[in-house]
Amino acid sequence: MDVIVTVQDAVTAFADFMEPTGAELDAIEQELPAILAEVDLLDAQIITLDRTPSEIDRQRIRRALRRVLAERAALATGTAGVSLPGGAA
């Protein structure tokens, strides 16, 4: 009979080293608005998979796409997460 050995020790032996660093967490936080915008776009597209898109669906997709593009542009120019005076964004 073969002995079944758990690999838990081998898998969790490196758990402390597998945690994200502070710099990686900061990068994720910086990209979070773009990630959320892409999720909204996917949600809008998924809604229309099983039906003919209505005008409201098309507007939702266009709005989500504009938000994705704006967030990607903000990331590319380095203005992501920077707020403008007076509350304008």
mmCIF file of C-alpha atoms in Angstrom:
data_model
loop_
_atom_site.group_PDB
_atom_site.id
_atom_site.type_symbol
_atom_site.label_atom_id
_atom_site.label_comp_id
_atom_site.label_asym_id
_atom_site.label_seq_id
_atom_site.Cartn_x
_atom_site.Cartn_y
_atom_site.Cartn_z
ATOM 1 C CA MET A 1 0.000 0.000 0.000
ATOM 2 C CA ASP A 2 1.316 3.444 -0.944
ATOM 3 C CA VAL A 3 1.433 6.105 1.713
ATOM 4 C CA ILE A 4 -0.342 9.324 0.800
ATOM 5 C CA VAL A 5 1.665 12.255 2.073
ATOM 6 C CA THR A 6 0.291 15.732 2.354
ATOM 7 C CA VAL A 7 2.157 18.514 0.632
ATOM 8 C CA GLN A 8 0.807 21.144 3.010
ATOM 9 C CA ASP A 9 4.237 21.793 4.508
ATOM 10 C CA ALA A 10 5.790 22.252 1.089
ATOM 11 C CA VAL A 11 3.006 24.568 -0.066
ATOM 12 C CA THR A 12 2.804 26.713 3.057
ATOM 13 C CA ALA A 13 6.545 26.822 3.656
ATOM 14 C CA PHE A 14 6.795 29.847 1.372
ATOM 15 C CA ALA A 15 3.571 31.552 2.452
ATOM 16 C CA ASP A 16 5.402 34.445 4.142
ATOM 17 C CA PHE A 17 7.349 35.135 0.964
ATOM 18 C CA MET A 18 4.272 35.015 -1.254
ATOM 19 C CA GLU A 19 2.565 38.029 0.326
ATOM 20 C CA PRO A 20 2.498 41.155 -1.832
ATOM 21 C CA THR A 21 4.941 43.863 -0.890
ATOM 22 C CA GLY A 22 3.899 47.361 0.055
ATOM 23 C CA ALA A 23 4.949 48.621 -3.378
ATOM 24 C CA GLU A 24 2.829 45.969 -5.094
ATOM 25 C CA LEU A 25 -0.181 46.860 -2.957
ATOM 26 C CA ASP A 26 0.319 50.538 -3.797
ATOM 27 C CA ALA A 27 0.437 49.694 -7.515
ATOM 28 C CA ILE A 28 -2.777 47.686 -7.229
ATOM 29 C CA GLU A 29 -4.446 50.539 -5.370
ATOM 30 C CA GLN A 30 -3.293 52.961 -8.072
ATOM 31 C CA GLU A 31 -4.792 50.738 -10.797
ATOM 32 C CA LEU A 32 -8.007 49.947 -8.915
ATOM 33 C CA PRO A 33 -10.169 52.624 -10.628
ATOM 34 C CA ALA A 34 -9.194 51.220 -14.047
ATOM 35 C CA ILE A 35 -9.889 47.668 -12.891
ATOM 36 C CA LEU A 36 -13.315 48.641 -11.566
ATOM 37 C CA ALA A 37 -14.094 50.504 -14.797
ATOM 38 C CA GLU A 38 -13.245 47.381 -16.795
ATOM 39 C CA VAL A 39 -15.483 45.291 -14.526
ATOM 40 C CA ASP A 40 -18.347 47.727 -15.170
ATOM 41 C CA LEU A 41 -17.746 47.448 -18.909
ATOM 42 C CA LEU A 42 -17.791 43.663 -18.722
ATOM 43 C CA ASP A 43 -21.005 43.779 -16.701
ATOM 44 C CA ALA A 44 -22.634 45.993 -19.321
ATOM 45 C CA GLN A 45 -21.511 43.665 -22.100
ATOM 46 C CA ILE A 46 -22.599 40.507 -20.280
ATOM 47 C CA ILE A 47 -26.104 41.903 -19.812
ATOM 48 C CA THR A 48 -26.540 42.067 -23.591
ATOM 49 C CA LEU A 49 -25.262 38.558 -24.386
ATOM 50 C CA ASP A 50 -28.649 36.855 -24.397
ATOM 51 C CA ARG A 51 -30.788 39.620 -25.842
ATOM 52 C CA THR A 52 -30.804 42.350 -28.427
ATOM 53 C CA PRO A 53 -29.266 45.443 -26.827
ATOM 54 C CA SER A 54 -31.700 48.278 -26.201
ATOM 55 C CA GLU A 55 -30.747 51.922 -26.497
ATOM 56 C CA ILE A 56 -30.191 52.026 -22.735
ATOM 57 C CA ASP A 57 -27.859 49.023 -23.002
ATOM 58 C CA ARG A 58 -25.883 50.724 -25.757
ATOM 59 C CA GLN A 59 -25.621 53.915 -23.682
ATOM 60 C CA ARG A 60 -24.449 51.902 -20.672
ATOM 61 C CA ILE A 61 -21.758 50.211 -22.773
ATOM 62 C CA ARG A 62 -20.606 53.511 -24.287
ATOM 63 C CA ARG A 63 -20.488 55.171 -20.867
ATOM 64 C CA ALA A 64 -18.522 52.257 -19.406
ATOM 65 C CA LEU A 65 -16.119 52.281 -22.358
ATOM 66 C CA ARG A 66 -15.527 56.029 -21.969
ATOM 67 C CA ARG A 67 -14.793 55.474 -18.278
ATOM 68 C CA VAL A 68 -12.310 52.687 -19.085
ATOM 69 C CA LEU A 69 -10.540 54.893 -21.598
ATOM 70 C CA ALA A 70 -10.442 57.827 -19.182
ATOM 71 C CA GLU A 71 -9.005 55.677 -16.385
ATOM 72 C CA ARG A 72 -6.388 54.152 -18.696
ATOM 73 C CA ALA A 73 -5.427 57.628 -19.917
ATOM 74 C CA ALA A 74 -5.132 58.806 -16.312
ATOM 75 C CA LEU A 75 -2.850 55.876 -15.529
ATOM 76 C CA ALA A 76 -0.739 56.535 -18.623
ATOM 77 C CA THR A 77 -0.295 60.221 -17.845
ATOM 78 C CA GLY A 78 0.282 59.664 -14.159
ATOM 79 C CA THR A 79 -2.762 61.612 -13.021
ATOM 80 C CA ALA A 80 -4.587 58.622 -11.548
ATOM 81 C CA GLY A 81 -5.687 59.267 -7.995
ATOM 82 C CA VAL A 82 -4.965 62.982 -8.224
ATOM 83 C CA SER A 83 -7.930 65.119 -7.278
ATOM 84 C CA LEU A 84 -8.496 68.581 -8.671
ATOM 85 C CA PRO A 85 -9.243 71.570 -6.439
ATOM 86 C CA GLY A 86 -12.894 72.357 -5.904
ATOM 87 C CA GLY A 87 -13.966 68.724 -6.074
ATOM 88 C CA ALA A 88 -13.839 68.561 -9.889
ATOM 89 C CA ALA A 89 -12.597 65.279 -11.271
#
